[in-house]
Tab-separated table of C-alpha atoms and ligand atoms in Angstrom:
chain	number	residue	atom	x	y	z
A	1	UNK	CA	60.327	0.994	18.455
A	2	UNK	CA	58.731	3.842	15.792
A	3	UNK	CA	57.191	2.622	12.586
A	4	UNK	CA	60.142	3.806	11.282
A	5	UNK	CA	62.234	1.711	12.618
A	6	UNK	CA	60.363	-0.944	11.747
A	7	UNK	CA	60.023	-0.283	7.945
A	8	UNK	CA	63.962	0.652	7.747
A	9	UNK	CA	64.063	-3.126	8.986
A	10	UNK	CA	61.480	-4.691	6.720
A	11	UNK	CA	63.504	-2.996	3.975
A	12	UNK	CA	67.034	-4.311	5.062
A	13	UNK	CA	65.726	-7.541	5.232
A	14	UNK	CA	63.124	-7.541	2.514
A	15	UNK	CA	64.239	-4.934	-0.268
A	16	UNK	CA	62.587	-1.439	-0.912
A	17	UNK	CA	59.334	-0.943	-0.140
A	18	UNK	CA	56.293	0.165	-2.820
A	19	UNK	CA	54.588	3.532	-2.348
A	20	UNK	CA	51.580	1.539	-1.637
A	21	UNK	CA	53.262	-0.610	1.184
A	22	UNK	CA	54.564	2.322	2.319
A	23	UNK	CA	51.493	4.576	2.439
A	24	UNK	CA	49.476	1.585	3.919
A	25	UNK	CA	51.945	0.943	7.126
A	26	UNK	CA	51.841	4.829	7.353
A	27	UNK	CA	48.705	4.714	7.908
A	28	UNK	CA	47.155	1.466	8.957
A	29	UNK	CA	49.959	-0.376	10.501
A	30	UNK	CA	48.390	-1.727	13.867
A	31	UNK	CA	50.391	-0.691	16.358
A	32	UNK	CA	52.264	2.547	14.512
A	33	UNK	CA	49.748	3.631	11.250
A	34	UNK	CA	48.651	7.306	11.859
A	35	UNK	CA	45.021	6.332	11.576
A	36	UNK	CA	45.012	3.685	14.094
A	37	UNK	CA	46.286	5.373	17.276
A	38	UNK	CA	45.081	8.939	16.893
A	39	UNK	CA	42.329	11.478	16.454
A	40	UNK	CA	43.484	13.486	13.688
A	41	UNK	CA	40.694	15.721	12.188
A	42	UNK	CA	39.079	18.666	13.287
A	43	UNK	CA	40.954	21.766	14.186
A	44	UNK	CA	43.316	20.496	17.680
A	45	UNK	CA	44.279	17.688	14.706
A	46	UNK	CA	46.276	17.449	11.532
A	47	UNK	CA	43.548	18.286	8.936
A	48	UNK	CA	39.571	19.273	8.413
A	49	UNK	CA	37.533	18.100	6.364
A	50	UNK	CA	33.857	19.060	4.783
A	51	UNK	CA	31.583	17.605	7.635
A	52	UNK	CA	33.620	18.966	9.916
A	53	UNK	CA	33.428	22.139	8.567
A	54	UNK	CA	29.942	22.942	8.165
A	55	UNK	CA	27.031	20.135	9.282
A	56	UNK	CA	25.241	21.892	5.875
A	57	UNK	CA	27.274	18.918	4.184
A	58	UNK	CA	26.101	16.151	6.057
A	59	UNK	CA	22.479	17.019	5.785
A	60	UNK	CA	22.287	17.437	2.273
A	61	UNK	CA	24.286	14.325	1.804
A	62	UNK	CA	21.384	13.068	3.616
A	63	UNK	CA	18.533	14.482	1.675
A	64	UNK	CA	20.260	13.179	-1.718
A	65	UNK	CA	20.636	9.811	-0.020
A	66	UNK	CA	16.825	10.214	1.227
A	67	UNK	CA	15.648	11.438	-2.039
A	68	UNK	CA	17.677	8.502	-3.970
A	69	UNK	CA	16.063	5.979	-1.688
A	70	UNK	CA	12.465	7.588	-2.237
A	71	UNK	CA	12.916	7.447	-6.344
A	72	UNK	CA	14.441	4.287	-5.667
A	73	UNK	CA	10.971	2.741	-4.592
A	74	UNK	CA	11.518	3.464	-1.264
A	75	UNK	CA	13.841	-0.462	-0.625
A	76	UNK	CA	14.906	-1.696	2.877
A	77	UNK	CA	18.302	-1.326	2.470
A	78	UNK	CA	22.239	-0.973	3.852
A	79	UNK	CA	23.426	2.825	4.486
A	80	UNK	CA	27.028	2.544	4.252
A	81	UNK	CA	29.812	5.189	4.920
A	82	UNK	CA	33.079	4.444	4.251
A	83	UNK	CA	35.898	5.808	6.241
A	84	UNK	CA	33.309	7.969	8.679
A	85	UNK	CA	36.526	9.872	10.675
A	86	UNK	CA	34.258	11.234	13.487
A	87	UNK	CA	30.641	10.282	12.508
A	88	UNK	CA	30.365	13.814	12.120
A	89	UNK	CA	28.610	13.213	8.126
A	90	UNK	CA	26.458	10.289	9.393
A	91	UNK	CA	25.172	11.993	12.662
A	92	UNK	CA	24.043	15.407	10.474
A	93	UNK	CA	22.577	12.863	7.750
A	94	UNK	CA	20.766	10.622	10.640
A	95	UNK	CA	19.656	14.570	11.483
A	96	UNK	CA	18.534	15.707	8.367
A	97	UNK	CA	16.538	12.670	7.360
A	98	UNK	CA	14.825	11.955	10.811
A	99	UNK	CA	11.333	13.684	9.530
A	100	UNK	CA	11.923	11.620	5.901
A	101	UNK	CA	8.519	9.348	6.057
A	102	UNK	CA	9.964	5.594	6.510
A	103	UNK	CA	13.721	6.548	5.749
A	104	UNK	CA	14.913	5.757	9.080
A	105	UNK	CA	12.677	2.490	9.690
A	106	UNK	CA	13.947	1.049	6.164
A	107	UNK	CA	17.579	1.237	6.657
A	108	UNK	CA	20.173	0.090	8.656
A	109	UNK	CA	23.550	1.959	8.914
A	110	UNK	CA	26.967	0.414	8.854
A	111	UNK	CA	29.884	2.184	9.235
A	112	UNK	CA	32.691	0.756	7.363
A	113	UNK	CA	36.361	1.517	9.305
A	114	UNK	CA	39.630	0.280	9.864
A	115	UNK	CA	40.438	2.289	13.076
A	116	UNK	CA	39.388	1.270	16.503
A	117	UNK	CA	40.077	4.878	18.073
A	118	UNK	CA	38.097	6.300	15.137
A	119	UNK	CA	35.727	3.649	15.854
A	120	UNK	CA	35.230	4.484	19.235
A	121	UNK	CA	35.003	8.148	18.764
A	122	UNK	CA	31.829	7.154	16.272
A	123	UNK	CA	30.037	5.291	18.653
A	124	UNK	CA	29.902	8.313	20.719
A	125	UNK	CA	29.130	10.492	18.411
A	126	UNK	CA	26.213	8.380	16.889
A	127	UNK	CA	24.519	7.307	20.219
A	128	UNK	CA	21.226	7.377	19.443
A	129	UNK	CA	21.401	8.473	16.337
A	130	UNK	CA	19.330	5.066	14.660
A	131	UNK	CA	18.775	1.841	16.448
A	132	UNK	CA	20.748	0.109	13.657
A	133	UNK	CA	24.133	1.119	13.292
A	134	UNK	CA	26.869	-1.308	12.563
A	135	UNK	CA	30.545	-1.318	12.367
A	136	UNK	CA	32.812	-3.126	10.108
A	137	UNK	CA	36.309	-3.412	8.463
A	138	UNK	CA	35.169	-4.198	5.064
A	139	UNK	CA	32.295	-3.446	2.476
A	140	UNK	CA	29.572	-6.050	4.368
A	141	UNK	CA	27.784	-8.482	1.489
A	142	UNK	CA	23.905	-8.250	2.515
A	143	UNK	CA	22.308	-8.993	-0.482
A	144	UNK	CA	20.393	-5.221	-0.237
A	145	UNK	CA	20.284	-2.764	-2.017
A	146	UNK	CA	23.537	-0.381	-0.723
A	147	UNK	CA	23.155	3.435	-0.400
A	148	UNK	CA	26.786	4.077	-0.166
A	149	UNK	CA	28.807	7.725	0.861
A	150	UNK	CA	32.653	7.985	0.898
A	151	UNK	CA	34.367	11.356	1.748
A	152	UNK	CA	37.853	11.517	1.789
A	153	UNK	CA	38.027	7.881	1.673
A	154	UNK	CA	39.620	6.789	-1.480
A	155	UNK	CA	42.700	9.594	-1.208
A	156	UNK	CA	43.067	7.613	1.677
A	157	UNK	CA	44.046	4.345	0.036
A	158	UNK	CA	47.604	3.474	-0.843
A	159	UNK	CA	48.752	4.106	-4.645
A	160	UNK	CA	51.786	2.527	-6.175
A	161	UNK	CA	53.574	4.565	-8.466
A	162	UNK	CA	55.295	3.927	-12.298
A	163	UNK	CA	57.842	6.608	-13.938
A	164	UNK	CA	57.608	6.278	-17.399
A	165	UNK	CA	61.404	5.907	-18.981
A	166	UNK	CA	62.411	5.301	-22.503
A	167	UNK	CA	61.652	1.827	-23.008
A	168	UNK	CA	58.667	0.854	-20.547
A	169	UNK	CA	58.036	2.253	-17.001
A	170	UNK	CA	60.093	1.587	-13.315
A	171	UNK	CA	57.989	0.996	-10.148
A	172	UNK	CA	58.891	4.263	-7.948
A	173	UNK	CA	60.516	2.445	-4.949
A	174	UNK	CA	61.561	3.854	-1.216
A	175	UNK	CA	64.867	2.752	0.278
A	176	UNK	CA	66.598	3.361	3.313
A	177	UNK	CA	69.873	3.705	3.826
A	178	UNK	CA	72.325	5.487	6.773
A	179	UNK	CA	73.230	8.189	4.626
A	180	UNK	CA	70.022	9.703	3.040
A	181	UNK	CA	67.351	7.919	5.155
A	182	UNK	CA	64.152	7.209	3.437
A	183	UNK	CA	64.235	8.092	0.071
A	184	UNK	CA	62.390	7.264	-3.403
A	185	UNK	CA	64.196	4.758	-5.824
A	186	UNK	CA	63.481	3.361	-8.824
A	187	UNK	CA	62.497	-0.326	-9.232
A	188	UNK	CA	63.691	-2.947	-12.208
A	189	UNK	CA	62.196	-1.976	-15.498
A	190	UNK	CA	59.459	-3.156	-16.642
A	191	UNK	CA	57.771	-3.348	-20.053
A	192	UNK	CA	54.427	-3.048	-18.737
A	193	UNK	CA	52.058	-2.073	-16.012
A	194	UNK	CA	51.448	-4.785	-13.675
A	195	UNK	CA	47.650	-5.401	-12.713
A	196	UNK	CA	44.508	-4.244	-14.703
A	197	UNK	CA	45.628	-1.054	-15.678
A	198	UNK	CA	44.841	-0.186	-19.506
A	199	UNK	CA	47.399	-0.605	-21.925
A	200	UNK	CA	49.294	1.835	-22.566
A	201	UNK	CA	50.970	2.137	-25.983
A	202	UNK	CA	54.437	2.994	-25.964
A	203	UNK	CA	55.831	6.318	-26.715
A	204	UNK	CA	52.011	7.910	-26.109
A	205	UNK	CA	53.379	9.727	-22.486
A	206	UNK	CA	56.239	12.018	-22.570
A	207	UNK	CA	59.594	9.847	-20.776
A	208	UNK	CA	59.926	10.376	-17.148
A	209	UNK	CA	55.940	11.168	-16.388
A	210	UNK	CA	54.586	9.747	-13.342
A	211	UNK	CA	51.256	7.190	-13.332
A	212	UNK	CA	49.476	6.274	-9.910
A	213	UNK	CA	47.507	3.338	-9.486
A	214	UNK	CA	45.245	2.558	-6.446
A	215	UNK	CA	44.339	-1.047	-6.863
A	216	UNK	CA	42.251	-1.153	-3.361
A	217	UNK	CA	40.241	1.876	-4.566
A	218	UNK	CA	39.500	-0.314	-7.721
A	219	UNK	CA	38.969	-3.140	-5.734
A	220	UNK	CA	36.284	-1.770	-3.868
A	221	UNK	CA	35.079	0.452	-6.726
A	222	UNK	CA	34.180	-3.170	-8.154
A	223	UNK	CA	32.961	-4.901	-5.176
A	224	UNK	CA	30.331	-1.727	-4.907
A	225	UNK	CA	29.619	-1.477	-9.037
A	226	UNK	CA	28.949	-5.680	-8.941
A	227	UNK	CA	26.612	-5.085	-5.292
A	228	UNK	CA	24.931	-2.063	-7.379
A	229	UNK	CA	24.094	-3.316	-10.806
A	230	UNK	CA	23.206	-7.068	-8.764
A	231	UNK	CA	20.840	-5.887	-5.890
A	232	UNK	CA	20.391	-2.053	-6.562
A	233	UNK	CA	21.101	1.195	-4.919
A	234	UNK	CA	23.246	4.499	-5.299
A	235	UNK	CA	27.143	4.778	-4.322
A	236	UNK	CA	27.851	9.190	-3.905
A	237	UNK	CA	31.860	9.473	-3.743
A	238	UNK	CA	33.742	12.754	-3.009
A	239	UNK	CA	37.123	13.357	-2.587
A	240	UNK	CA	39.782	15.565	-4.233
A	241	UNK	CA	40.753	14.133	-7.840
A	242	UNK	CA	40.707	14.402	-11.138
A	243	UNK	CA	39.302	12.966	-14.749
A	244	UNK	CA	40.266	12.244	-17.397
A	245	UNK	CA	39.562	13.745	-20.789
A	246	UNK	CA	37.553	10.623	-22.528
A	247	UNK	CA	40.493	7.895	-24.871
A	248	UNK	CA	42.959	9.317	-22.817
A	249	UNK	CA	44.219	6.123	-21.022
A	250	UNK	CA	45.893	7.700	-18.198
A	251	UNK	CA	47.121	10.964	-16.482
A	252	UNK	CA	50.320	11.567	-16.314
A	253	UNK	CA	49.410	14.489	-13.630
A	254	UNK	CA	53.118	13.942	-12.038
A	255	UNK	CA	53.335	13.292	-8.465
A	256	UNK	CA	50.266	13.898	-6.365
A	257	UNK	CA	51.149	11.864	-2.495
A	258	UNK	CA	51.239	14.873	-0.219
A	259	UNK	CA	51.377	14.460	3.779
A	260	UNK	CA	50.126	16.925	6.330
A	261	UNK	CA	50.237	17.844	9.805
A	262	UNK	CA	48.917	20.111	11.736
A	263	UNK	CA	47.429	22.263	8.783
A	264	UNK	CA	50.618	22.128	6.891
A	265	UNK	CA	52.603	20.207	4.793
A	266	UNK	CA	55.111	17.399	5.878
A	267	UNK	CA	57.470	15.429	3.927
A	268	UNK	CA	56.024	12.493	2.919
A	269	UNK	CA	59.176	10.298	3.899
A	270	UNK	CA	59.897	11.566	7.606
A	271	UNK	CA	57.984	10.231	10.526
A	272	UNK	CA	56.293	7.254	8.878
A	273	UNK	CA	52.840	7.333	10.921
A	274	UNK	CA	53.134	10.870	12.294
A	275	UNK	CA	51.375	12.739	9.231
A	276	UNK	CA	47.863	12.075	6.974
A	277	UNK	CA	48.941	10.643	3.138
A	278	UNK	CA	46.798	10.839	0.748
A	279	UNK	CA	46.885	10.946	-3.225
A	280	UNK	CA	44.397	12.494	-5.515
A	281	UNK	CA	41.304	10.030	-6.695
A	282	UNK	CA	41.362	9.365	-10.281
A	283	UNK	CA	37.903	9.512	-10.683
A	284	UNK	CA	37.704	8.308	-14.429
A	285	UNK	CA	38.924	5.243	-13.621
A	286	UNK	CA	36.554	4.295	-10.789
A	287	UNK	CA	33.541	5.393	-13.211
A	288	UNK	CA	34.788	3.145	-15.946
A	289	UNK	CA	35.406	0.173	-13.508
A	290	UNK	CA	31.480	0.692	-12.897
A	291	UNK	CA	30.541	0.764	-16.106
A	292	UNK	CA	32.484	-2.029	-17.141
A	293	UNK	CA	30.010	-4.622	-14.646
A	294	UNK	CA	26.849	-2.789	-15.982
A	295	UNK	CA	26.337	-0.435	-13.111
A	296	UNK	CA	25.751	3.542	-14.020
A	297	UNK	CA	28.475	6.465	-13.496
A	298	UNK	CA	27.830	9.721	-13.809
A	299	UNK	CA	29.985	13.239	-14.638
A	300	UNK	CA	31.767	14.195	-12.054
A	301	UNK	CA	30.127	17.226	-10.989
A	302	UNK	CA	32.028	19.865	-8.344
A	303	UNK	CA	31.029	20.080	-4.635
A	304	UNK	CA	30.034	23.883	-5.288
A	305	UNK	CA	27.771	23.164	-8.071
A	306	UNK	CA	26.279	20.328	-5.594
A	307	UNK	CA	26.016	22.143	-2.694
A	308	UNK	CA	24.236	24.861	-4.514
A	309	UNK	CA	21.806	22.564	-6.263
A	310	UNK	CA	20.731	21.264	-3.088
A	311	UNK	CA	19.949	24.100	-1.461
A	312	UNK	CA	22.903	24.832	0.547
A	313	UNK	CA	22.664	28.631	0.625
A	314	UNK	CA	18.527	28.136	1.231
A	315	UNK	CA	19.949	26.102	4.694
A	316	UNK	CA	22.626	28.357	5.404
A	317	UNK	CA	20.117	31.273	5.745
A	318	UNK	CA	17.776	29.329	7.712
A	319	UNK	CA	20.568	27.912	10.267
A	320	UNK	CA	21.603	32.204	10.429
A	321	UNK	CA	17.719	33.340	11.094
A	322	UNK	CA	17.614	30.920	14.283
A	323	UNK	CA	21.607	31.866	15.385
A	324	UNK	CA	21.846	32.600	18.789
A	325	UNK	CA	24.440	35.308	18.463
A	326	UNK	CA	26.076	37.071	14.719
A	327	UNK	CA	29.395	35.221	15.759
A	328	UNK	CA	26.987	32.175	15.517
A	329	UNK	CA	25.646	33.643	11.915
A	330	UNK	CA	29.357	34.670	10.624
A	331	UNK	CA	30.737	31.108	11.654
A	332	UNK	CA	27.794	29.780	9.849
A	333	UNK	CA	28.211	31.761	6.724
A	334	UNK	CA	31.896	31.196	6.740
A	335	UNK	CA	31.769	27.798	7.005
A	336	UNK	CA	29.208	27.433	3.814
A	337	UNK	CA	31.398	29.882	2.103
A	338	UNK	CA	34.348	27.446	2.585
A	339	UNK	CA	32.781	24.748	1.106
A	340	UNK	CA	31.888	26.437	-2.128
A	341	UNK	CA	34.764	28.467	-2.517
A	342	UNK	CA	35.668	28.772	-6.282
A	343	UNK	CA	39.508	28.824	-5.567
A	344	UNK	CA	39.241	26.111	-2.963
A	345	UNK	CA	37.340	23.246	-1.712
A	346	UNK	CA	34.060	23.960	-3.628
A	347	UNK	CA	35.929	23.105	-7.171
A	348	UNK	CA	39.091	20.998	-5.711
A	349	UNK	CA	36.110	18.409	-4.445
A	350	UNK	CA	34.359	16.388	-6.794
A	351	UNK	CA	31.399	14.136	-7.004
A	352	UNK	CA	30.523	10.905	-8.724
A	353	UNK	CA	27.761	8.864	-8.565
A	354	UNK	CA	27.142	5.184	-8.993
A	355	UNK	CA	23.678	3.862	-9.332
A	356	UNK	CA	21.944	0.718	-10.814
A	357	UNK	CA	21.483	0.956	-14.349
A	358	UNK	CA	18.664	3.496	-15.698
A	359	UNK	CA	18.306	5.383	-12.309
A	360	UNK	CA	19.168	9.347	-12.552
A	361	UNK	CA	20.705	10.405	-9.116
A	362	UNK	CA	19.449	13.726	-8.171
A	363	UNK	CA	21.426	16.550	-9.442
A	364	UNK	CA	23.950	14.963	-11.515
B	1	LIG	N1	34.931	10.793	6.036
B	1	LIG	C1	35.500	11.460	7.178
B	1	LIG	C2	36.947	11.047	7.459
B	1	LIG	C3	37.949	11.139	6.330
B	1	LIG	S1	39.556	10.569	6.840
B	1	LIG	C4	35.360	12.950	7.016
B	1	LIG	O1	35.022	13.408	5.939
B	1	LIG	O2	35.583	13.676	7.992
B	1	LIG	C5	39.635	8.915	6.216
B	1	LIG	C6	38.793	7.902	6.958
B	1	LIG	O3	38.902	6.652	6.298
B	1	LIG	C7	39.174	7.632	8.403
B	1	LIG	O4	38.025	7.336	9.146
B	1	LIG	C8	40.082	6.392	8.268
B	1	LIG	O5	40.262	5.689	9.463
B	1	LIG	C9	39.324	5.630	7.225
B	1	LIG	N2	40.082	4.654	6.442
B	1	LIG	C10	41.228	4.883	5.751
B	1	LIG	N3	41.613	3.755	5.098
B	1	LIG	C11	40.691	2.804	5.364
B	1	LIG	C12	40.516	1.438	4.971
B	1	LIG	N4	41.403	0.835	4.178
B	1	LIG	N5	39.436	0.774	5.427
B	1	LIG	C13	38.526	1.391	6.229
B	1	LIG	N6	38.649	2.682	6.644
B	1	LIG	C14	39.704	3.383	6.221
């Protein structure tokens, strides 16, 4: 059996499926989901991403988690990641923070994942990296203050979808059927959106726009903003997305699930569990879920202008003055260059923070 012979079944017998269902079997169905039986990052895989790219990310993600922790009063406290892919990030943090006076001793780490191969290829990675690391499916409740980092997580977490139409909006749907296979739908209309998504007054979006709502990001937006503004700490989340411009309840941005494999890009409704899905993070509404329960959220800021205020180009040098070889020095400056480009990852990738109320995280 494929996972797509399973879903074509769970929709004969049950209906058609959300985007979110959909998206979620696609990637963490147990036996089929493309997360949970595979390697995918890195260059042999499907996609890179930033830590993988340069370790220049992962240590200054450590030195603003090491600085945070000092101007937090220096707390014993839980270093989460969520979504670590290959412990690639934590390792270069664990690096860069090793000479930090008491950083190591005062926190453990816990690495929050759903995938056991993922899992596994951590635990090599991280061997010996800190005497504390632990692994777990979901945010763990410690009653610490949490220094939390999440790359590429939330794009990774299914989002339903809504079409606006004259009268209301219609849940996009995905059927299957002999003739066309998978394909998108639309559900009953409804006069509003379900869950707690702002109202949205009719007639302010143009007919036949497209909404996307993650309810797990908000979910665990919350669960971290409550954990926060309760016991203290700093949440740094990056991922490709967008904001909103302030009173404007939602963005209509249109349609923004993409798949990929192997570098490119795959149709999002062929080979269920074969490709990466993601959707872009709407980063206003993860700030204002924060806010809402009393816990701080910054600007976004962009992962060039972050880079660059932490010294990335400083560390770049110094990591080319003790190359071994100029192939060593050009893959090093090509790498950094990547990550700040201006027409690619250095402005697509944004950056909020989430801290207990009053704190100022360093740079934003
Ligand atoms: N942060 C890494 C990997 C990004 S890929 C990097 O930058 O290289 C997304 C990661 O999130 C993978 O490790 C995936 O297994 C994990 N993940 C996706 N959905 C998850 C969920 N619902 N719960 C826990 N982990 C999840």
């Amino acid at each position: 059996m494929s996972l797509a012979e399973k879903l074509r079944e769970e929709i004969e017998r049950r209906g058609p499926l959300s985007v979110a269902d959909y998206m979620a079997a696609a990637l963490g169905d147990e036996q089929y989901g493309y997360y949970m039986h595979s390697d995918p990052l890195g260059l042999s895989g499907d996609f890179v991403t930033s830590p993988e790219i340069s370790q220049i990310f992962g240590e200054l993600v450590g030195i603003w988690c090491a600085e945070t922790w000092h101007n937090l009063n220096s707390p014993e406290c839980d270093l989460v990641e969520l979504g670590p892919g290959r412990g690639t990030l934590m390792k270069d943090l664990l690096r860069a923070t090793s000479h930090v006076s008491g950083f190591h001793d005062a926190v453990t780490v816990n690495l929050v994942e759903m995938s056991p191969t993922l899992s596994a290829v951590q635990r090599e990675t991280l061997t010996d990296a800190h005497p504390r690391i632990r692994w777990h499916e979901a945010l763990p409740e410690t009653g610490r203050p949490l220094l939390v980092v999440a790359n590429e997580f939330f794009d990774a977490l299914p989002i339903r979808q809504f079409t606006t139409t004259e009268t209301g909006f219609t849940e996009r749907l995905i059927g299957w059927d002999r003739k066309q296979g998978f394909h998108f739908k639309p559900g009953p209309e409804l006069t509003e959106l379900p869950g707690d998504y702002p109202d949205i007054p009719a007639g302010t979006l143009p007919e036949g726009a497209t909404l996307e709502i993650c309810p797990l990001a908000q979910r665990i937006m919350l669960d971290i903003a409550v954990h926060i503004k309760t016991h203290g700490g700093a949440m740094l989340a990056i991922d490709y997305g967008y904001t909103r411009p302030q009173g404007v309840p939602v963005f209509a941005s249109g349609d923004t699930l993409q798949a990929v494999r192997r570098h490119k890009f795959h149709e999002v409704l062929q080979e269920p569990g074969k490709a990466d899905i993601t959707a872009h993070v709407d980063f206003s509404v993860l700030a204002e879920i924060a806010r809402a329960v009393g816990a701080e959220a910054s600007e976004t800021i962009t992962q060039r202008e972050f880079l660059m205020h932490m010294g990335g180009r400083i560390r770049m040098e110094q990591l080319c003055k003790n190359a071994s070889s100029t192939e060593q020095q050009k893959q090093l400056m090509d790498g950094y260059g990547r990550l700040v480009a201006l027409d690619g990852m250095g402005e697509l990738f944004k950056l909020l923070a989430v801290t207990q109320p009053g704190f100022k995280p360093p740079v934003f």
